Tab-separated table of C-alpha atoms and ligand atoms in Angstrom:
chain	number	residue	atom	x	y	z
X	67	UNK	CA	32.703	6.943	-18.952
X	68	UNK	CA	33.421	5.580	-22.420
X	69	UNK	CA	30.527	3.965	-24.200
X	70	UNK	CA	31.192	0.363	-25.140
X	71	UNK	CA	30.268	-1.439	-28.324
X	72	UNK	CA	30.352	-5.124	-29.130
X	73	UNK	CA	31.036	-5.976	-32.780
X	74	UNK	CA	29.816	-9.365	-34.032
X	75	UNK	CA	31.043	-10.363	-37.501
X	76	UNK	CA	32.656	-13.457	-38.926
X	77	UNK	CA	34.921	-11.498	-41.305
X	78	UNK	CA	38.228	-10.605	-39.696
X	79	UNK	CA	38.611	-7.579	-41.968
X	80	UNK	CA	35.296	-6.075	-40.910
X	81	UNK	CA	36.046	-6.675	-37.229
X	82	UNK	CA	39.427	-4.998	-37.306
X	83	UNK	CA	38.333	-2.008	-39.353
X	84	UNK	CA	35.236	-1.378	-37.212
X	85	UNK	CA	37.262	-1.750	-34.036
X	86	UNK	CA	39.743	0.768	-35.434
X	87	UNK	CA	37.159	3.347	-36.465
X	88	UNK	CA	35.065	3.115	-33.323
X	89	UNK	CA	38.158	3.141	-31.133
X	90	UNK	CA	39.328	6.327	-32.856
X	91	UNK	CA	35.947	7.882	-32.113
X	92	UNK	CA	36.446	7.264	-28.424
X	93	UNK	CA	34.320	4.158	-27.980
X	94	UNK	CA	35.444	1.038	-26.193
X	95	UNK	CA	35.071	-1.512	-28.996
X	96	UNK	CA	35.309	-5.284	-28.550
X	97	UNK	CA	34.840	-7.792	-31.345
X	98	UNK	CA	33.744	-11.437	-31.572
X	99	UNK	CA	33.232	-13.709	-34.575
X	100	UNK	CA	29.995	-15.600	-33.800
X	101	UNK	CA	26.532	-15.369	-32.261
X	102	UNK	CA	27.572	-17.800	-29.542
X	103	UNK	CA	30.596	-15.684	-28.639
X	104	UNK	CA	28.381	-12.570	-28.639
X	105	UNK	CA	26.003	-14.032	-26.059
X	106	UNK	CA	28.911	-15.196	-23.932
X	107	UNK	CA	30.425	-11.704	-24.032
X	108	UNK	CA	27.112	-10.081	-23.069
X	109	UNK	CA	26.712	-12.373	-20.115
X	110	UNK	CA	30.158	-11.431	-18.898
X	111	UNK	CA	30.331	-7.718	-19.574
X	112	UNK	CA	28.163	-4.647	-19.951
X	113	UNK	CA	27.763	-3.059	-23.385
X	114	UNK	CA	25.904	0.001	-24.582
X	115	UNK	CA	25.378	-1.273	-28.110
X	116	UNK	CA	25.814	-4.343	-30.300
X	117	UNK	CA	26.771	-4.152	-33.977
X	118	UNK	CA	25.482	-7.458	-35.299
X	119	UNK	CA	26.118	-9.097	-38.660
X	120	UNK	CA	22.939	-10.916	-39.772
X	121	UNK	CA	24.891	-13.374	-41.839
X	122	UNK	CA	26.756	-15.553	-39.389
X	123	UNK	CA	28.052	-19.091	-39.941
X	124	UNK	CA	26.492	-21.024	-37.028
X	125	UNK	CA	23.829	-19.309	-34.946
X	126	UNK	CA	22.395	-16.830	-37.422
X	127	UNK	CA	21.900	-13.121	-36.781
X	128	UNK	CA	18.154	-13.215	-36.117
X	129	UNK	CA	18.432	-16.043	-33.598
X	130	UNK	CA	21.266	-14.169	-31.920
X	131	UNK	CA	19.118	-11.031	-31.840
X	132	UNK	CA	16.205	-12.782	-30.175
X	133	UNK	CA	18.581	-14.235	-27.562
X	134	UNK	CA	20.012	-10.780	-26.927
X	135	UNK	CA	16.481	-9.504	-26.393
X	136	UNK	CA	15.833	-12.081	-23.683
X	137	UNK	CA	19.106	-11.121	-21.982
X	138	UNK	CA	18.456	-7.371	-22.143
X	139	UNK	CA	15.293	-6.050	-23.752
X	140	UNK	CA	16.650	-2.497	-23.925
X	141	UNK	CA	20.127	-3.054	-25.326
X	142	UNK	CA	20.341	-1.275	-28.694
X	143	UNK	CA	21.348	-3.493	-31.591
X	144	UNK	CA	22.430	-2.206	-34.990
X	145	UNK	CA	22.348	-4.841	-37.696
X	146	UNK	CA	24.974	-5.171	-40.426
X	147	UNK	CA	23.431	-6.585	-43.558
X	148	UNK	CA	25.366	-8.060	-46.420
X	149	UNK	CA	24.581	-8.037	-50.076
X	150	UNK	CA	21.143	-9.543	-50.647
X	151	UNK	CA	20.236	-9.771	-47.003
X	152	UNK	CA	18.276	-6.519	-46.794
X	153	UNK	CA	15.120	-8.471	-46.121
X	154	UNK	CA	16.718	-10.109	-43.122
X	155	UNK	CA	17.784	-6.694	-41.902
X	156	UNK	CA	14.215	-5.435	-42.182
X	157	UNK	CA	13.049	-8.454	-40.210
X	158	UNK	CA	15.653	-7.665	-37.594
X	159	UNK	CA	14.359	-4.119	-37.239
X	160	UNK	CA	10.871	-5.513	-36.792
X	161	UNK	CA	12.290	-7.724	-34.052
X	162	UNK	CA	13.552	-4.667	-32.222
X	163	UNK	CA	16.908	-3.810	-33.783
X	164	UNK	CA	17.426	-0.035	-33.724
X	165	UNK	CA	18.710	0.339	-37.245
X	166	UNK	CA	20.843	-1.305	-39.890
X	167	UNK	CA	23.848	-0.557	-42.102
X	168	UNK	CA	24.706	-2.239	-45.380
X	169	UNK	CA	27.903	-3.888	-46.499
X	170	UNK	CA	30.186	-2.707	-47.913
X	171	UNK	CA	30.235	-0.515	-44.842
X	172	UNK	CA	30.521	3.219	-45.271
X	173	UNK	CA	32.585	4.645	-42.461
X	174	UNK	CA	30.487	7.772	-42.044
X	175	UNK	CA	27.162	6.037	-42.292
X	176	UNK	CA	28.173	3.434	-39.715
X	177	UNK	CA	29.351	6.071	-37.238
X	178	UNK	CA	26.189	8.078	-37.741
X	179	UNK	CA	23.926	5.105	-37.131
X	180	UNK	CA	25.891	4.078	-34.037
X	181	UNK	CA	25.791	7.596	-32.617
X	182	UNK	CA	22.052	7.892	-33.222
X	183	UNK	CA	21.292	4.544	-31.654
X	184	UNK	CA	23.276	5.441	-28.542
X	185	UNK	CA	21.663	8.843	-28.282
X	186	UNK	CA	18.239	7.325	-28.668
X	187	UNK	CA	18.929	4.954	-25.819
X	188	UNK	CA	20.144	7.737	-23.589
X	189	UNK	CA	17.034	9.785	-24.286
X	190	UNK	CA	14.801	6.849	-23.509
X	191	UNK	CA	16.583	6.223	-20.227
X	192	UNK	CA	16.324	9.921	-19.317
X	193	UNK	CA	12.676	9.913	-20.199
X	194	UNK	CA	11.974	6.970	-17.985
X	195	UNK	CA	13.871	8.533	-15.106
X	196	UNK	CA	12.027	11.836	-15.513
X	197	UNK	CA	8.672	10.168	-15.633
X	198	UNK	CA	9.451	8.242	-12.514
X	199	UNK	CA	10.628	11.413	-10.815
X	200	UNK	CA	7.447	13.231	-11.759
X	201	UNK	CA	5.273	10.415	-10.525
X	202	UNK	CA	7.339	10.172	-7.375
X	203	UNK	CA	6.833	13.867	-6.787
X	204	UNK	CA	3.105	13.455	-6.242
X	205	UNK	CA	3.275	10.482	-3.952
X	206	UNK	CA	1.154	10.962	-0.831
X	207	UNK	CA	2.891	9.756	2.280
X	208	UNK	CA	1.001	8.821	5.424
X	209	UNK	CA	-0.741	5.892	7.054
X	210	UNK	CA	-3.013	7.732	9.474
X	211	UNK	CA	-6.735	7.026	9.276
X	212	UNK	CA	-7.251	10.518	7.853
X	213	UNK	CA	-4.786	10.046	5.056
X	214	UNK	CA	-5.964	6.549	4.204
X	215	UNK	CA	-9.508	7.844	3.899
X	216	UNK	CA	-8.269	10.677	1.694
X	217	UNK	CA	-6.445	8.261	-0.590
X	218	UNK	CA	-9.554	6.103	-0.897
X	219	UNK	CA	-11.662	9.145	-1.749
X	220	UNK	CA	-9.158	10.215	-4.391
X	221	UNK	CA	-9.216	6.771	-5.983
X	222	UNK	CA	-12.973	6.875	-6.081
X	223	UNK	CA	-13.421	10.429	-7.330
X	224	UNK	CA	-10.540	10.594	-9.809
X	225	UNK	CA	-12.025	8.701	-12.766
X	226	UNK	CA	-15.474	10.275	-12.386
X	227	UNK	CA	-14.770	13.579	-14.125
X	228	UNK	CA	-16.850	15.353	-11.445
X	229	UNK	CA	-15.822	18.780	-10.189
X	230	UNK	CA	-13.922	18.736	-6.941
X	231	UNK	CA	-13.625	21.316	-4.190
X	232	UNK	CA	-10.757	20.763	-1.779
X	233	UNK	CA	-10.773	22.416	1.592
X	234	UNK	CA	-7.760	22.434	3.887
X	235	UNK	CA	-5.563	24.694	5.982
X	236	UNK	CA	-2.372	26.119	4.505
X	237	UNK	CA	0.199	23.512	3.633
X	238	UNK	CA	-1.962	20.448	4.259
X	239	UNK	CA	-1.477	19.060	0.748
X	240	UNK	CA	-4.380	20.450	-1.268
X	241	UNK	CA	-2.367	20.751	-4.446
X	242	UNK	CA	-1.064	17.236	-3.962
X	243	UNK	CA	-4.651	15.967	-3.742
X	244	UNK	CA	-5.527	17.832	-6.948
X	245	UNK	CA	-2.497	16.354	-8.742
X	246	UNK	CA	-3.381	12.861	-7.591
X	247	UNK	CA	-6.940	13.231	-8.810
X	248	UNK	CA	-5.640	14.341	-12.195
X	249	UNK	CA	-3.097	11.526	-12.416
X	250	UNK	CA	-5.788	8.978	-11.534
X	251	UNK	CA	-8.292	10.367	-14.008
X	252	UNK	CA	-8.998	9.559	-17.630
X	253	UNK	CA	-7.421	12.934	-18.396
X	254	UNK	CA	-4.037	11.938	-17.002
X	255	UNK	CA	-2.361	12.379	-20.386
X	256	UNK	CA	-3.933	15.796	-20.810
X	257	UNK	CA	-2.575	18.992	-19.275
X	258	UNK	CA	-2.784	19.954	-15.604
X	259	UNK	CA	-2.976	23.724	-15.490
X	260	UNK	CA	-2.789	25.652	-12.260
X	261	UNK	CA	-4.105	29.134	-11.512
X	262	UNK	CA	-3.512	30.758	-8.173
X	263	UNK	CA	-6.431	33.134	-7.875
X	264	UNK	CA	-4.857	34.919	-4.910
X	265	UNK	CA	-1.573	35.627	-6.669
X	266	UNK	CA	-2.930	37.283	-9.797
X	267	UNK	CA	-3.861	40.975	-9.685
X	268	UNK	CA	-7.572	41.589	-10.036
X	269	UNK	CA	-7.233	43.427	-13.352
X	270	UNK	CA	-5.296	40.578	-14.956
X	271	UNK	CA	-7.205	37.570	-13.779
X	272	UNK	CA	-9.776	37.540	-16.551
X	273	UNK	CA	-7.207	37.627	-19.305
X	274	UNK	CA	-5.262	34.987	-17.397
X	275	UNK	CA	-8.277	32.687	-17.193
X	276	UNK	CA	-9.982	33.364	-20.482
X	277	UNK	CA	-7.180	34.739	-22.661
X	278	UNK	CA	-7.282	37.917	-24.668
X	279	UNK	CA	-7.109	39.073	-28.245
X	280	UNK	CA	-4.452	41.371	-29.586
X	281	UNK	CA	-5.173	44.979	-28.644
X	282	UNK	CA	-7.904	43.999	-26.168
X	283	UNK	CA	-6.358	46.420	-23.680
X	284	UNK	CA	-3.223	48.517	-23.332
X	285	UNK	CA	-0.329	46.133	-23.181
X	286	UNK	CA	-2.124	43.281	-24.954
X	287	UNK	CA	0.390	43.173	-27.787
X	288	UNK	CA	-0.376	39.653	-28.878
X	289	UNK	CA	-3.211	37.198	-28.635
X	290	UNK	CA	-2.879	35.056	-25.545
X	291	UNK	CA	-4.552	31.803	-24.657
X	292	UNK	CA	-6.263	31.647	-21.298
X	293	UNK	CA	-5.783	28.910	-18.718
X	294	UNK	CA	-9.168	27.385	-19.504
X	295	UNK	CA	-8.112	26.908	-23.102
X	296	UNK	CA	-4.667	25.640	-22.126
X	297	UNK	CA	-6.327	23.053	-19.898
X	298	UNK	CA	-8.531	21.776	-22.722
X	299	UNK	CA	-8.722	17.991	-22.495
X	300	UNK	CA	-7.200	18.082	-19.032
X	301	UNK	CA	-7.647	19.567	-15.575
X	302	UNK	CA	-7.756	23.181	-14.427
X	303	UNK	CA	-6.721	23.677	-10.814
X	304	UNK	CA	-8.245	26.852	-9.396
X	305	UNK	CA	-6.170	27.381	-6.281
X	306	UNK	CA	-7.312	29.802	-3.550
X	307	UNK	CA	-10.654	30.082	-5.270
X	308	UNK	CA	-12.012	31.932	-2.241
X	309	UNK	CA	-9.890	34.927	-3.219
X	310	UNK	CA	-11.583	35.524	-6.539
X	311	UNK	CA	-13.563	38.761	-6.858
X	312	UNK	CA	-17.330	38.584	-7.289
X	313	UNK	CA	-16.990	39.871	-10.814
X	314	UNK	CA	-14.590	37.116	-11.813
X	315	UNK	CA	-16.733	34.561	-10.008
X	316	UNK	CA	-19.656	35.506	-12.236
X	317	UNK	CA	-17.560	34.927	-15.333
X	318	UNK	CA	-16.169	31.632	-14.133
X	319	UNK	CA	-19.686	30.514	-13.332
X	320	UNK	CA	-20.699	31.217	-16.919
X	321	UNK	CA	-17.814	29.210	-18.301
X	322	UNK	CA	-18.769	26.280	-16.084
X	323	UNK	CA	-22.380	26.492	-17.187
X	324	UNK	CA	-21.661	26.770	-20.875
X	325	UNK	CA	-18.310	24.998	-21.231
X	326	UNK	CA	-17.265	27.930	-23.394
X	327	UNK	CA	-14.805	30.754	-22.873
X	328	UNK	CA	-14.764	34.166	-24.425
X	329	UNK	CA	-11.325	35.785	-24.563
X	330	UNK	CA	-11.144	39.385	-23.358
X	331	UNK	CA	-11.705	41.638	-26.374
X	332	UNK	CA	-12.895	38.714	-28.463
X	333	UNK	CA	-16.168	38.390	-30.253
X	334	UNK	CA	-16.534	34.642	-30.461
X	335	UNK	CA	-16.285	31.970	-27.811
X	336	UNK	CA	-14.263	28.779	-27.714
X	337	UNK	CA	-15.649	25.463	-26.525
X	338	UNK	CA	-13.458	23.801	-23.931
X	339	UNK	CA	-13.466	20.412	-22.251
X	340	UNK	CA	-12.015	21.047	-18.825
X	341	UNK	CA	-12.407	19.400	-15.453
X	342	UNK	CA	-12.190	21.993	-12.723
X	343	UNK	CA	-10.659	21.204	-9.354
X	344	UNK	CA	-10.823	24.100	-6.924
X	345	UNK	CA	-9.075	24.522	-3.590
X	346	UNK	CA	-9.420	26.937	-0.721
X	347	UNK	CA	-8.293	27.468	2.840
X	348	UNK	CA	-11.344	29.591	3.542
X	349	UNK	CA	-14.658	28.209	4.697
X	350	UNK	CA	-16.672	29.129	1.639
X	351	UNK	CA	-19.917	28.759	3.609
X	352	UNK	CA	-18.768	31.703	5.726
X	353	UNK	CA	-17.765	33.659	2.639
X	354	UNK	CA	-21.223	33.084	1.212
X	355	UNK	CA	-22.778	34.394	4.419
X	356	UNK	CA	-20.591	37.473	4.141
X	357	UNK	CA	-21.691	37.794	0.503
X	358	UNK	CA	-18.064	37.447	-0.590
X	359	UNK	CA	-18.643	34.233	-2.504
X	360	UNK	CA	-21.458	33.330	-4.865
X	361	UNK	CA	-23.597	30.499	-3.656
X	362	UNK	CA	-24.407	29.300	-7.170
X	363	UNK	CA	-20.712	29.049	-8.021
X	364	UNK	CA	-20.101	27.205	-4.770
X	365	UNK	CA	-22.651	24.559	-5.725
X	366	UNK	CA	-21.189	24.256	-9.196
X	367	UNK	CA	-17.689	23.700	-7.822
X	368	UNK	CA	-18.561	21.580	-4.839
X	369	UNK	CA	-19.793	18.441	-6.585
X	370	UNK	CA	-17.268	16.233	-4.779
X	371	UNK	CA	-16.020	17.832	-1.557
X	372	UNK	CA	-12.629	16.978	-0.084
X	373	UNK	CA	-11.248	17.870	3.322
X	374	UNK	CA	-7.539	17.569	3.893
X	375	UNK	CA	-6.969	17.117	7.635
X	376	UNK	CA	-4.399	19.311	9.409
X	377	UNK	CA	-1.151	17.595	10.376
X	378	UNK	CA	-1.776	17.981	14.121
X	379	UNK	CA	-4.801	15.679	13.705
X	380	UNK	CA	-2.700	12.923	12.154
X	381	UNK	CA	0.548	13.085	14.052
X	382	UNK	CA	1.411	9.486	13.350
X	383	UNK	CA	2.213	10.672	9.827
X	384	UNK	CA	4.945	12.989	11.142
X	385	UNK	CA	7.724	10.340	11.342
X	386	UNK	CA	6.822	8.944	7.925
X	387	UNK	CA	6.722	12.387	6.349
X	388	UNK	CA	9.946	13.450	8.067
X	389	UNK	CA	11.783	10.398	6.717
X	390	UNK	CA	10.225	10.819	3.301
X	391	UNK	CA	11.397	14.434	3.098
X	392	UNK	CA	14.868	13.550	4.389
X	393	UNK	CA	15.217	10.969	1.608
X	394	UNK	CA	13.746	13.216	-1.073
X	395	UNK	CA	15.664	16.362	-0.170
X	396	UNK	CA	18.960	14.574	0.471
X	397	UNK	CA	18.738	13.148	-3.035
X	398	UNK	CA	17.901	16.574	-4.397
X	399	UNK	CA	20.880	18.211	-2.695
X	400	UNK	CA	23.184	15.272	-3.395
X	401	UNK	CA	23.718	14.489	0.288
X	402	UNK	CA	23.760	11.280	2.233
X	403	UNK	CA	20.453	10.843	4.089
X	404	UNK	CA	20.824	11.608	7.789
X	405	UNK	CA	19.364	9.692	10.702
X	406	UNK	CA	16.724	11.305	12.811
X	407	UNK	CA	17.393	10.926	16.537
X	408	UNK	CA	14.481	9.703	18.651
X	409	UNK	CA	14.601	12.890	20.774
X	410	UNK	CA	14.377	15.043	17.642
X	411	UNK	CA	11.397	13.043	16.486
X	412	UNK	CA	9.782	13.557	19.899
X	413	UNK	CA	10.020	17.286	19.420
X	414	UNK	CA	8.556	17.053	15.924
X	415	UNK	CA	5.727	14.896	17.245
X	416	UNK	CA	4.895	17.360	19.985
X	417	UNK	CA	4.774	20.385	17.698
X	418	UNK	CA	1.426	21.901	16.779
X	419	UNK	CA	2.242	22.381	13.056
X	420	UNK	CA	0.318	25.538	12.222
X	421	UNK	CA	1.923	25.449	8.759
X	422	UNK	CA	1.158	21.738	8.376
X	423	UNK	CA	3.126	19.521	5.980
X	424	UNK	CA	4.705	22.485	4.227
X	425	UNK	CA	6.170	23.663	7.539
X	426	UNK	CA	7.569	20.194	8.206
X	427	UNK	CA	9.071	20.007	4.740
X	428	UNK	CA	10.707	23.422	5.120
X	429	UNK	CA	12.229	22.447	8.454
X	430	UNK	CA	13.571	19.191	7.040
X	431	UNK	CA	14.975	21.026	4.042
X	432	UNK	CA	16.876	23.361	6.339
X	433	UNK	CA	18.111	20.446	8.442
X	434	UNK	CA	19.275	18.496	5.393
X	435	UNK	CA	21.327	21.482	4.268
X	436	UNK	CA	22.552	22.824	7.588
X	437	UNK	CA	23.054	19.898	9.961
X	438	UNK	CA	26.663	18.746	10.245
X	439	UNK	CA	27.286	15.010	10.647
X	440	UNK	CA	24.932	12.144	9.845
X	441	UNK	CA	22.425	12.582	12.599
X	442	UNK	CA	19.728	15.157	13.211
X	443	UNK	CA	19.510	15.717	16.961
X	444	UNK	CA	16.924	17.648	18.942
X	445	UNK	CA	19.391	20.493	19.388
X	446	UNK	CA	19.573	21.030	15.632
X	447	UNK	CA	15.875	21.829	15.458
X	448	UNK	CA	14.785	25.451	15.242
X	449	UNK	CA	14.073	27.040	18.640
X	450	UNK	CA	10.450	27.763	17.787
X	451	UNK	CA	9.659	24.069	17.767
X	452	UNK	CA	10.970	23.529	21.276
X	453	UNK	CA	8.894	26.396	22.528
X	454	UNK	CA	5.899	24.292	21.635
X	455	UNK	CA	3.770	23.029	24.473
X	456	UNK	CA	4.830	19.665	25.812
X	457	UNK	CA	2.447	17.895	28.144
X	458	UNK	CA	2.534	19.481	31.538
X	459	UNK	CA	4.413	22.577	30.552
X	460	UNK	CA	4.181	25.065	33.375
X	461	UNK	CA	2.131	28.199	32.774
X	462	UNK	CA	1.308	27.111	29.277
X	463	UNK	CA	-0.669	29.649	27.346
X	464	UNK	CA	-4.293	28.744	27.830
X	465	UNK	CA	-3.533	26.926	31.113
X	466	UNK	CA	-4.472	28.433	34.426
X	467	UNK	CA	-2.017	31.027	35.754
X	468	UNK	CA	0.378	29.927	38.520
X	469	UNK	CA	-0.882	30.544	42.040
X	470	UNK	CA	0.084	33.762	43.718
X	471	UNK	CA	3.082	33.464	46.007
X	472	UNK	CA	1.070	33.377	49.196
X	473	UNK	CA	-1.150	30.656	47.902
X	474	UNK	CA	1.373	27.825	47.758
X	475	UNK	CA	0.423	25.261	50.378
X	476	UNK	CA	4.007	24.538	51.395
X	477	UNK	CA	7.592	25.547	50.858
X	478	UNK	CA	8.105	22.311	48.937
X	479	UNK	CA	5.252	23.113	46.566
X	480	UNK	CA	6.527	26.661	46.001
X	481	UNK	CA	10.069	25.438	45.420
X	482	UNK	CA	8.833	22.802	43.015
X	483	UNK	CA	6.823	25.275	41.008
X	484	UNK	CA	9.732	27.644	40.734
X	485	UNK	CA	12.166	24.877	39.808
X	486	UNK	CA	9.868	23.539	37.129
X	487	UNK	CA	9.450	26.879	35.419
X	488	UNK	CA	13.075	27.817	35.800
X	489	UNK	CA	14.258	24.573	34.201
X	490	UNK	CA	11.805	24.908	31.346
X	491	UNK	CA	12.923	28.461	30.626
X	492	UNK	CA	16.611	27.505	30.548
X	493	UNK	CA	15.896	24.396	28.502
X	494	UNK	CA	14.244	26.589	25.902
X	495	UNK	CA	17.098	29.061	25.941
X	496	UNK	CA	19.450	26.176	25.182
X	497	UNK	CA	17.397	25.190	22.181
X	498	UNK	CA	16.221	21.995	23.837
X	499	UNK	CA	19.736	20.705	24.369
X	500	UNK	CA	19.710	18.795	27.625
X	501	UNK	CA	23.497	18.675	28.063
X	502	UNK	CA	23.873	22.396	27.564
X	503	UNK	CA	21.016	23.113	29.958
X	504	UNK	CA	22.628	20.887	32.579
X	505	UNK	CA	25.906	22.721	32.107
X	506	UNK	CA	24.252	26.111	32.450
X	507	UNK	CA	22.354	25.061	35.564
X	508	UNK	CA	25.462	23.359	36.937
X	509	UNK	CA	23.748	20.053	37.599
X	510	UNK	CA	24.390	16.530	36.381
X	511	UNK	CA	22.721	15.792	33.055
X	512	UNK	CA	21.150	12.618	34.414
X	513	UNK	CA	19.852	14.560	37.388
X	514	UNK	CA	18.302	17.182	35.130
X	515	UNK	CA	16.779	14.483	32.959
X	516	UNK	CA	15.159	12.839	35.986
X	517	UNK	CA	13.759	16.137	37.183
X	518	UNK	CA	12.378	17.090	33.793
X	519	UNK	CA	10.781	13.731	33.460
X	520	UNK	CA	9.209	13.983	36.895
X	521	UNK	CA	7.870	17.437	36.072
X	522	UNK	CA	6.474	16.183	32.771
X	523	UNK	CA	8.722	18.530	30.809
X	524	UNK	CA	9.873	15.924	28.297
X	525	UNK	CA	7.660	15.601	25.297
X	526	UNK	CA	6.113	12.151	25.665
X	527	UNK	CA	6.446	9.590	22.933
X	528	UNK	CA	3.172	9.102	21.288
X	529	UNK	CA	1.995	5.623	20.531
X	530	UNK	CA	3.609	2.757	18.786
X	531	UNK	CA	3.834	4.488	15.435
X	532	UNK	CA	7.019	6.102	16.549
X	533	UNK	CA	8.709	2.937	17.707
X	534	UNK	CA	7.999	1.019	14.559
X	535	UNK	CA	8.517	3.877	12.120
E	1087	ATP	N1	0.927	13.471	2.352
E	1087	ATP	C1	1.999	14.062	1.809
E	1087	ATP	N2	3.054	13.316	1.411
E	1087	ATP	C2	4.141	13.892	0.871
E	1087	ATP	N3	4.282	15.210	0.683
E	1087	ATP	C3	3.273	16.021	1.065
E	1087	ATP	C4	2.074	15.486	1.634
E	1087	ATP	N4	1.252	16.515	1.892
E	1087	ATP	C5	1.883	17.632	1.509
E	1087	ATP	N5	3.109	17.345	0.996
E	1087	ATP	C6	4.104	18.302	0.507
E	1087	ATP	O1	3.983	19.470	1.310
E	1087	ATP	C7	4.058	20.643	0.536
E	1087	ATP	C8	2.762	21.408	0.638
E	1087	ATP	O2	1.720	20.692	-0.008
E	1087	ATP	P1	0.687	21.417	-0.996
E	1087	ATP	O3	1.365	22.470	-1.782
E	1087	ATP	O4	-0.033	20.362	-1.728
E	1087	ATP	O5	-0.256	22.050	0.108
E	1087	ATP	P2	-1.377	23.151	-0.039
E	1087	ATP	O6	-2.459	22.735	0.858
E	1087	ATP	O7	-1.695	23.375	-1.478
E	1087	ATP	O8	-0.613	24.378	0.570
E	1087	ATP	P3	-0.942	25.966	0.453
E	1087	ATP	O9	-2.202	26.175	1.216
E	1087	ATP	O10	0.249	26.560	1.109
E	1087	ATP	O11	-1.064	26.243	-0.999
E	1087	ATP	C9	4.375	20.190	-0.871
E	1087	ATP	O12	5.769	20.206	-1.041
E	1087	ATP	C10	3.837	18.775	-0.910
E	1087	ATP	O13	4.513	18.007	-1.857
E	1088	MG	MG1	-1.450	25.119	-2.605
């Protein structure tokens, strides 16, 4: 789209020549002869920039500028100053004009100033959008009691600067908690540096954490800053801290005690100001008992403990999270957000979620990409989900085994048991698609539905959360 510029000048000559030049450069250029006409034009149309003469016959340039500011605080204005009105131009810049050009106008200078002002505005807009995106990325969705409590704890702990240890199963949102603590802390403008202790080979972890000097070991061709130093003034997130070797634990403990790091191969140490947030999916108490984790380090890290509850313990968050991920991922892939059918949601609600929120996000990502049409139905869900255990599933793992054949009290009871299990098996084979199952079993769909309901084979809706979500 062409960028549009509004020229405001009482001299006809200036208006026509500017319109000509800017038009040649590919801009949409309109021109008016007074401050009043400028405001009228801005109320009617959208412009990307105003070129404003400060010396105008009726409403003067500065008054016009302040009116423009009330209409649109972000609209870039470049001021044209005449002979002897430099001071006014300076005033205008103080009032928020981007820049100014002097009469007699130099063609090149004017174009340059216009281009810069437009670019500046674009950068600012991009910056704002990025910042919003980044902040949006760490938003914690959920209204369950568990998540509300977590949010309250984050708000309380964040500004305190105390060390935090986050415990939670895989995919529960430990990193998200760490990010939120950082964002809510006094270090928010400082760096957030992440180290995954499980992902770094044992022989590299020290140089990764503490840095190294040139020639410290084979392959150390240059001096490298460690993560502690990079996090100076900010937060260091030690992820999977339970996977650190005892040797590294000893060194980390020293850094925490002394607030100083010594790069590998170095002779002097560097003072650092770092808040450490650690996370683990291991019960560190057990690791301590097994002598795999140092107790003294545990106490150093665990000043403020956090527990992120597994998703299966806060199922009312499932619909909210599912919708949140549909919106987020649809935007990311440039797709229209799809609806989530109530039956599909039932299946999601019934699932056990061993991989927690990450598992849900991955499933939604796949659905956003792969589902045709605007609606996600139960049949689109991966088969594994449907194999989950709905209430009353026959011969569920962990349930008591079915009676032996001879033990059924009646033919009706035996027939019922067989029918129940048979239907469930076929339903699974059809990926939870009721119509297809009915077709395969050669029964009416409504008939099958009634039977499944009677046998308790339909995942029950849980609570009101679902209805209102
Ligand atoms: N409450 C929530 N609201 C929105 N998104 C969430 C929430 N919890 C987790 N997520 C998202 O789920 C994914 C997994 O979360 P995160 O990486 O924080 O978990 P984790 O506990 O660190 O996982 P892992 O143990 O696998 O490292 C991320 O994409 C995260 O943004
Ligand atoms: Mg993580």
